[in-house]
Short mmCIF file of C-alpha atoms in Angstrom, two decimals:
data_model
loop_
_atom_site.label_atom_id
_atom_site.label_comp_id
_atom_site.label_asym_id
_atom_site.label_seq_id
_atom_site.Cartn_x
_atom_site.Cartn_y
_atom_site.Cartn_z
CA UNK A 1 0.00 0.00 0.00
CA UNK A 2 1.32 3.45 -1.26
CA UNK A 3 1.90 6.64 0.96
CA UNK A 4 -0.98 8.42 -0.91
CA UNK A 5 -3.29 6.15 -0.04
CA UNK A 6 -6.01 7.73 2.29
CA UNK A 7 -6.12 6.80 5.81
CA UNK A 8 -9.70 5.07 5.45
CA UNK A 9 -8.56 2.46 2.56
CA UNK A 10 -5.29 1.27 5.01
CA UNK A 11 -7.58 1.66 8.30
CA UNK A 12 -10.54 -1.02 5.92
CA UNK A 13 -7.14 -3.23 4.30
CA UNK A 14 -5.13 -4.06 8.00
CA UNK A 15 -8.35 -5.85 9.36
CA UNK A 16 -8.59 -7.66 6.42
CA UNK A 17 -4.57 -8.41 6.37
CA UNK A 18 -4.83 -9.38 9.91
CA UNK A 19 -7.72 -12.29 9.30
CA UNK A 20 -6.34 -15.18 9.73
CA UNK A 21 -8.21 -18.41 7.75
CA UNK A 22 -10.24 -20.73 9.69
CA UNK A 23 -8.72 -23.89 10.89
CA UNK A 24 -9.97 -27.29 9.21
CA UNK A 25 -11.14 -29.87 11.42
CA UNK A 26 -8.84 -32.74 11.59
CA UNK A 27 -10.86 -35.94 10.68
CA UNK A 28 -9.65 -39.15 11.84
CA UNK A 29 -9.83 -42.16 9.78
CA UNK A 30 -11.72 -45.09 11.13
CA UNK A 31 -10.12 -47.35 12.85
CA UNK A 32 -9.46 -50.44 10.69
CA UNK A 33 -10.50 -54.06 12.02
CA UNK A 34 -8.37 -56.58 11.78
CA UNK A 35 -10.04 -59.62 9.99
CA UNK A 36 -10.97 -62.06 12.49
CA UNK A 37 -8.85 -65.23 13.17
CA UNK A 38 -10.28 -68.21 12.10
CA UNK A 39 -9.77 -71.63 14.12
CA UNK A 40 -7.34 -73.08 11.71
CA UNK A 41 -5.27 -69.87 11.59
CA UNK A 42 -5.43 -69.78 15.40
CA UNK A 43 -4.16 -73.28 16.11
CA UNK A 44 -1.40 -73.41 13.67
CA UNK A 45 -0.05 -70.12 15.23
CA UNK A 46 -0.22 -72.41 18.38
CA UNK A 47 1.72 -75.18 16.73
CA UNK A 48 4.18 -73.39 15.28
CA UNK A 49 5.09 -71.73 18.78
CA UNK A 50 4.39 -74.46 21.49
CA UNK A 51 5.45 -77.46 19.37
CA UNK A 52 8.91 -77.47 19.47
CA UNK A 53 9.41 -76.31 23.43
CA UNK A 54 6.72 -79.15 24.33
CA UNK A 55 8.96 -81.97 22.75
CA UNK A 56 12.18 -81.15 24.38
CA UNK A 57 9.93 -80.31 28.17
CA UNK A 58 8.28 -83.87 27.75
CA UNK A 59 12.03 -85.38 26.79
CA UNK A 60 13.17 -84.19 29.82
CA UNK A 61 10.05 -85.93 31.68
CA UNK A 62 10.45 -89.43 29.49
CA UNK A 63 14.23 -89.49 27.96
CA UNK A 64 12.68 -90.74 25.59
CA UNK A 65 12.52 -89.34 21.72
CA UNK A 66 9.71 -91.17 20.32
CA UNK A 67 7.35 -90.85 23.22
CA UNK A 68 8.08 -87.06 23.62
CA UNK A 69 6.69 -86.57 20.10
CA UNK A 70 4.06 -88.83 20.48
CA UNK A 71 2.69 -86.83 24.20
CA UNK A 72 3.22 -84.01 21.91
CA UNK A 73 1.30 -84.87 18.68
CA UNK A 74 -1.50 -86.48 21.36
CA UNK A 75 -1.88 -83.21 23.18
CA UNK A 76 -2.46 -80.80 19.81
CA UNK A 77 -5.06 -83.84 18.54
CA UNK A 78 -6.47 -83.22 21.99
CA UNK A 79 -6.32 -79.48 21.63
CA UNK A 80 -8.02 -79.36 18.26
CA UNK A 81 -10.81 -81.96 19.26
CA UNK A 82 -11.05 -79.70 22.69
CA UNK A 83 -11.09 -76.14 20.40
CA UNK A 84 -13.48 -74.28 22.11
CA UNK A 85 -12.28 -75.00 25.69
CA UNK A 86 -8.61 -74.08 24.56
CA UNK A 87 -9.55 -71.18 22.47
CA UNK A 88 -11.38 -69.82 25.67
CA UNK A 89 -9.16 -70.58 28.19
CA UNK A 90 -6.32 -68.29 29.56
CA UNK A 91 -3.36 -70.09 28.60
CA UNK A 92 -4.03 -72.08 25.76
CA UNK A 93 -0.27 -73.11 25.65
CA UNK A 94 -0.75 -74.06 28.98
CA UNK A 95 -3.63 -76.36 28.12
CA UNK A 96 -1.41 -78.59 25.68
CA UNK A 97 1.28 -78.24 27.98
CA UNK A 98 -0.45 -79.92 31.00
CA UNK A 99 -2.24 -82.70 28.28
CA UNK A 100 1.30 -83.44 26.75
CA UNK A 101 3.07 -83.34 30.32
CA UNK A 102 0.22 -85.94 32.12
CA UNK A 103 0.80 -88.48 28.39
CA UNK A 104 4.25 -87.80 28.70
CA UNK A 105 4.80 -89.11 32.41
CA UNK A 106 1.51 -92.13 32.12
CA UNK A 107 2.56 -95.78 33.92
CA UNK A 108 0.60 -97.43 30.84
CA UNK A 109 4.05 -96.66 28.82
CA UNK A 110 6.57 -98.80 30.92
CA UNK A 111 4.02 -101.79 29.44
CA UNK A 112 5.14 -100.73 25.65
CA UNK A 113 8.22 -102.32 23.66
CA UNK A 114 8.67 -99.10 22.37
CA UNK A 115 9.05 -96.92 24.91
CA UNK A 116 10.79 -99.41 27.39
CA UNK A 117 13.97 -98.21 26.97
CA UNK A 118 15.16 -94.65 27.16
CA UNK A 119 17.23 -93.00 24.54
CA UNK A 120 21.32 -92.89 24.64
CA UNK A 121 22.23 -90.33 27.16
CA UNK A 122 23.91 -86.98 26.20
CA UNK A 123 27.47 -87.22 25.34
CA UNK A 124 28.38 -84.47 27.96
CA UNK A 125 28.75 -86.19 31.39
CA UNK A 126 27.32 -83.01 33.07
CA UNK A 127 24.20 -83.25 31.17
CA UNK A 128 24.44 -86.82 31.48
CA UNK A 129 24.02 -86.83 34.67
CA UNK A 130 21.73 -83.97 35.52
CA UNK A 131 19.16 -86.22 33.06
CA UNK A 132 19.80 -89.20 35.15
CA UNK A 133 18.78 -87.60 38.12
CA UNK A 134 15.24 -85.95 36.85
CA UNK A 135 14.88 -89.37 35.46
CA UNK A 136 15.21 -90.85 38.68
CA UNK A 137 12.49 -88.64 40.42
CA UNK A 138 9.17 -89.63 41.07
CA UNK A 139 6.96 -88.34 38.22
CA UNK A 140 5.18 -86.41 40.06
CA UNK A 141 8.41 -84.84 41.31
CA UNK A 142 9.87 -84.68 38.50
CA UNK A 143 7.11 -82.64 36.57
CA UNK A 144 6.91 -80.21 39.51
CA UNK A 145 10.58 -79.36 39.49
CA UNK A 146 10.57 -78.91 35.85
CA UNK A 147 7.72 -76.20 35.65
CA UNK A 148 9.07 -74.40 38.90
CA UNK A 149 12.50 -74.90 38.19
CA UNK A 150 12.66 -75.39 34.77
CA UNK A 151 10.12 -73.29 33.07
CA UNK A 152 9.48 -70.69 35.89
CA UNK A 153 6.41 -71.16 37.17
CA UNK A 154 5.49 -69.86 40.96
CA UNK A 155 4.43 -71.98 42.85
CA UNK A 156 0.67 -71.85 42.55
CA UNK A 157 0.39 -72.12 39.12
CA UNK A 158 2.62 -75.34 39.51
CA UNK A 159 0.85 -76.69 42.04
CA UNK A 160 -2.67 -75.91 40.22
CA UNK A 161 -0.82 -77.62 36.71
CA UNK A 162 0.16 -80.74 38.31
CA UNK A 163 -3.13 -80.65 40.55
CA UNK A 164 -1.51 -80.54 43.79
CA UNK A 165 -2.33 -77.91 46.93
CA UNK A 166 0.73 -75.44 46.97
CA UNK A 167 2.79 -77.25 50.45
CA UNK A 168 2.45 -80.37 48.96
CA UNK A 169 4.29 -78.67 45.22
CA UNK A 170 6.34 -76.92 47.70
CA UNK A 171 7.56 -80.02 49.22
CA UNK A 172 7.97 -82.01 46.39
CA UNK A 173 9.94 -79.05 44.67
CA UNK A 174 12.66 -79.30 48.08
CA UNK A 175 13.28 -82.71 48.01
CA UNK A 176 13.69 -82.79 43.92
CA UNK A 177 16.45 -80.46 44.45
CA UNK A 178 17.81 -82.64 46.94
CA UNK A 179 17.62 -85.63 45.21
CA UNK A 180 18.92 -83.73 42.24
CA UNK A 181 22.30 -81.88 43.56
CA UNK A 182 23.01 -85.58 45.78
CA UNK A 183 23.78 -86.85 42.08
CA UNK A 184 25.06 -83.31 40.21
CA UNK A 185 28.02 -82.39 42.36
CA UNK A 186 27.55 -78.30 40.61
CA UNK A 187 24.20 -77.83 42.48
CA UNK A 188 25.01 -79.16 45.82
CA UNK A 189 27.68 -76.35 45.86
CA UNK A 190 25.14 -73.92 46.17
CA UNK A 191 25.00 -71.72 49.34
CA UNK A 192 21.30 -71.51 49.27
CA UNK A 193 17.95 -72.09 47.31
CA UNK A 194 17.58 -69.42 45.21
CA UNK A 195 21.06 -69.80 43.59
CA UNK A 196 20.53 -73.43 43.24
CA UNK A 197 17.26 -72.62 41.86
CA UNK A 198 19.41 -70.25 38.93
CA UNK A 199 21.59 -72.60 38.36
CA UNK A 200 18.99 -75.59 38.25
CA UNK A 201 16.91 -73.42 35.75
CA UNK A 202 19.86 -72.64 33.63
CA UNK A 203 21.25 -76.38 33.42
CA UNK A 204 17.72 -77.93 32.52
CA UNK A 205 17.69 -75.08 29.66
CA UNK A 206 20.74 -75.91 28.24
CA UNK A 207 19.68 -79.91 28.82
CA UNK A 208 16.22 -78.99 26.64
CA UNK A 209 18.31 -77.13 24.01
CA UNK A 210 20.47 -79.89 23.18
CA UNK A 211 18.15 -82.52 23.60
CA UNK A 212 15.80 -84.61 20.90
CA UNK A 213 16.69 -83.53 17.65
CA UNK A 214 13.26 -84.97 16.90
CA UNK A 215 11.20 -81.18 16.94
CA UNK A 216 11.31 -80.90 12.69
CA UNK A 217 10.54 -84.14 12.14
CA UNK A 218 7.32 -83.31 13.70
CA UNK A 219 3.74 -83.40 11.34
CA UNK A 220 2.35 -80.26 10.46
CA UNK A 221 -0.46 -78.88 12.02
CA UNK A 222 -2.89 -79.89 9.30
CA UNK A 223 -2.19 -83.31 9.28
CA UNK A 224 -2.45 -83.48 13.06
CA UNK A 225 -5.88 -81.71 12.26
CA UNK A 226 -6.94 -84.81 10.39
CA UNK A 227 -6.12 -86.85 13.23
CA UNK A 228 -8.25 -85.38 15.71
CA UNK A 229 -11.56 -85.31 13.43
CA UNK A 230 -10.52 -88.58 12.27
CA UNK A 231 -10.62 -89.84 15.81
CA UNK A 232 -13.92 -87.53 16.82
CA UNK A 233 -15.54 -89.59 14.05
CA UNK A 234 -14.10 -93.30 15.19
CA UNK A 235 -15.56 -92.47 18.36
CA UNK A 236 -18.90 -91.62 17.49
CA UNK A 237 -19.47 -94.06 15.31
CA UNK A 238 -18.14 -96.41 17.87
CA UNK A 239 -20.81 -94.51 20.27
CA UNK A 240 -23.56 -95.13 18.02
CA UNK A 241 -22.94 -99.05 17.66
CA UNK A 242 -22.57 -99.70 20.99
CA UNK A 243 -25.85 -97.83 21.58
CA UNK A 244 -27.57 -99.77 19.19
CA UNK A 245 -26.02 -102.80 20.08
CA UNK A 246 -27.03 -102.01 23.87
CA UNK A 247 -30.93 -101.18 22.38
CA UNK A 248 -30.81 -104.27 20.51
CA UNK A 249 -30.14 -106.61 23.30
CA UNK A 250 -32.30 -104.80 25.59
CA UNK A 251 -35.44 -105.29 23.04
CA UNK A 252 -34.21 -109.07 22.34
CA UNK A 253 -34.52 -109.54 26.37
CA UNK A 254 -37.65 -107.88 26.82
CA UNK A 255 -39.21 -109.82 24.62
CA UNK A 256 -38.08 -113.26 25.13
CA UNK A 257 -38.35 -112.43 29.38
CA UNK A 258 -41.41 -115.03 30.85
CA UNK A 259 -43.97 -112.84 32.25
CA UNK A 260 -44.21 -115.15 35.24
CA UNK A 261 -41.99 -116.96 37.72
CA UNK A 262 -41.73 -119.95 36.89
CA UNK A 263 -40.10 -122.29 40.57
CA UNK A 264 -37.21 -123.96 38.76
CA UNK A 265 -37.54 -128.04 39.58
CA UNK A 266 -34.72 -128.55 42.23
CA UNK A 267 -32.51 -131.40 40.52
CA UNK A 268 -33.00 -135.10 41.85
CA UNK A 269 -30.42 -136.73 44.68
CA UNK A 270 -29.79 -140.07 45.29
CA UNK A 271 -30.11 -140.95 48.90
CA UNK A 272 -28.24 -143.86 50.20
CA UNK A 273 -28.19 -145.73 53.34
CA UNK A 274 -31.32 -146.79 52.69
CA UNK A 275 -32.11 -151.11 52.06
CA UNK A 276 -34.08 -152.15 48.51
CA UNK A 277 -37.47 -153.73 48.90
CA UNK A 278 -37.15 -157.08 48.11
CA UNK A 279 -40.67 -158.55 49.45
CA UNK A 280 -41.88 -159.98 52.77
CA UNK A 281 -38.75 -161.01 54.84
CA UNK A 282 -38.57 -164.44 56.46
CA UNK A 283 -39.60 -165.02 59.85
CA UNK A 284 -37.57 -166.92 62.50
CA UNK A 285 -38.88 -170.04 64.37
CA UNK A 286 -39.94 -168.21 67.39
CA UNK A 287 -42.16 -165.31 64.99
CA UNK A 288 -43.13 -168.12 63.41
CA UNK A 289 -44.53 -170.63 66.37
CA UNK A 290 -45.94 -166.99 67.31
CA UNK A 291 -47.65 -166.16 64.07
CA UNK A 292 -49.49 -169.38 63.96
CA UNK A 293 -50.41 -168.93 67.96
CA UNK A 294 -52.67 -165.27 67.22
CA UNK A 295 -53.77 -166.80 64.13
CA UNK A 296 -55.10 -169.54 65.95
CA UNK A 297 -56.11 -168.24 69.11
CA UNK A 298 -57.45 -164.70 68.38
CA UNK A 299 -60.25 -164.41 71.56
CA UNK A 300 -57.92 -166.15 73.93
CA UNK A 301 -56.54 -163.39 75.29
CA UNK A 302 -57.52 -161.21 78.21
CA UNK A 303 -60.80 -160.52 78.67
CA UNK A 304 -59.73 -156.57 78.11
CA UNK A 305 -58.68 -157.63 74.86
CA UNK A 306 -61.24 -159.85 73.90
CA UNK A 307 -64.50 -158.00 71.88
CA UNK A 308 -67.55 -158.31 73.59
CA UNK A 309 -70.82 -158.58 71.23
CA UNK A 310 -74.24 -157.18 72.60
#
């Protein structure tokens, strides 16, 4: 604006130099929802994480390769026939953890060629013998000791998991480590419980890493799928034929039943001691004389005995 402007033009221009432009509402986009995971997508994701851990955990339970894949393959059938209760609950992982730990550690397998004998040990005689010693526990302490231990569980999640009250999991988790450091020379150097607790957790880790080498030969999650609905339709077929075959024979009863008691005829019994009939027996002399004496006499006899006619 020039000098010879009048004062009225540059007093009406400065308001309008001073406006400043309205600020546009910031609009935020909507949120965008993720697509919703579907079963299948759900427990391969489960798979493909828990698998591997679960088959070097149930080694260390068994020392046995084959079996530990087999508790684990059982417990993912289990899971996907079981969906909706896993899907729901608040540690799925947890779920096929307890199924595979509880097939893992079952007396039935001692009974199996199979599974009779462990594997080889570990080449490493420290390993060697921490694995002898778990392997030596009871089951039941041996399970507890790895998910406190091992895994890191307190204490009332293990003793919920292996379905114990929390002194008795407490207990059993002191005298594992007992039992344990008598036979690993490392751990019963310890000055107290939490560092053999450390050092417990951080041997069985390093046992578990370099244990079965069995984890990729494991099925995929689809074929383990096929299992489980395979089995879920064995079983109810199974189901319905033993229902029918329970119907059947109940019908077949009911109408071949008596509708009366009949007394069942007690069976015959010989009795002994008893002499055969064999006709009139042969008197002595003296019956004899006797015989023919009342024969011949009849109304001889006292007069009490004798009739008397009126």
């Amino acid at each position: 604006m020039t000098e010879e402007q009048p004062a009225e033009a540059q007093a009406v221009q400065a308001p309008a130099a001073e406006a400043k432009p309205e600020e546009a509402e910031v609009v935020e986009p909507p949120p965008v929802e993720a697509p919703p995971v579907t079963p299948v997508e759900a427990f391969d994701a489960l798979y493909a994480a828990a698998a591997t851990p679960l088959v070097q955990q149930t080694y260390l339970l068994t020392g046995r390769t084959r079996l530990a894949r087999e508790s684990v393959e059982h417990a993912f059938r289990l899971a996907w026939q079981c969906w909706p209760e896993v899907a729901t609950d608040a540690d799925p992982a947890g779920w096929v953890r307890a199924a595979a730990h509880e097939y893992a550690i079952s007396p039935w397998h001692r009974f199996r060629r199979a599974h009779k004998h462990p594997d080889h040990p570990p080449a490493d005689p420290e390993r060697r013998a921490l694995l002898t010693a778990l392997l030596a526990l009871p089951p039941s302490y041996r399970r507890t000791i790895l998910l406190y231990d091992g895994l890191g569980l307190d204490l009332p999640e293990t003793a919920a998991e292996t379905e114990a009250s929390t002194p008795a999991a407490a207990s059993r988790v002191i005298n594992a480590r007992q039992a344990v450091a008598f036979r690993v020379p490392e751990l019963a150097a310890a000055m107290s419980e939490e560092a053999r607790s450390a050092l417990l957790r951080e041997r069985i880790g390093e046992l578990a890493l370099a244990g079965p080498r069995a984890a990729p030969r494991l099925p995929g999650p689809g074929r383990l799928r096929t299992k489980g609905e395979r089995s879920n339709r064995l079983r109810t077929r199974a189901a319905f034929t033993l229902t029918a075959v329970v119907v059947g024979a109940t019908a077949f009863t009911l109408s071949t039943a008596p509708t009366r008691y009949i007394a069942p005829v007690s069976p015959g019994q010989r009795v002994g001691g008893v002499p055969l009939y064999s006709g009139p027996q042969r008197l002595s002399a003296e019956n004899t004389e006797l015989h023919h004496k009342l024969l011949d006499e009849p109304a001889h006899g006292p007069e009490r005995l004798v009739p008397d006619f009126r």
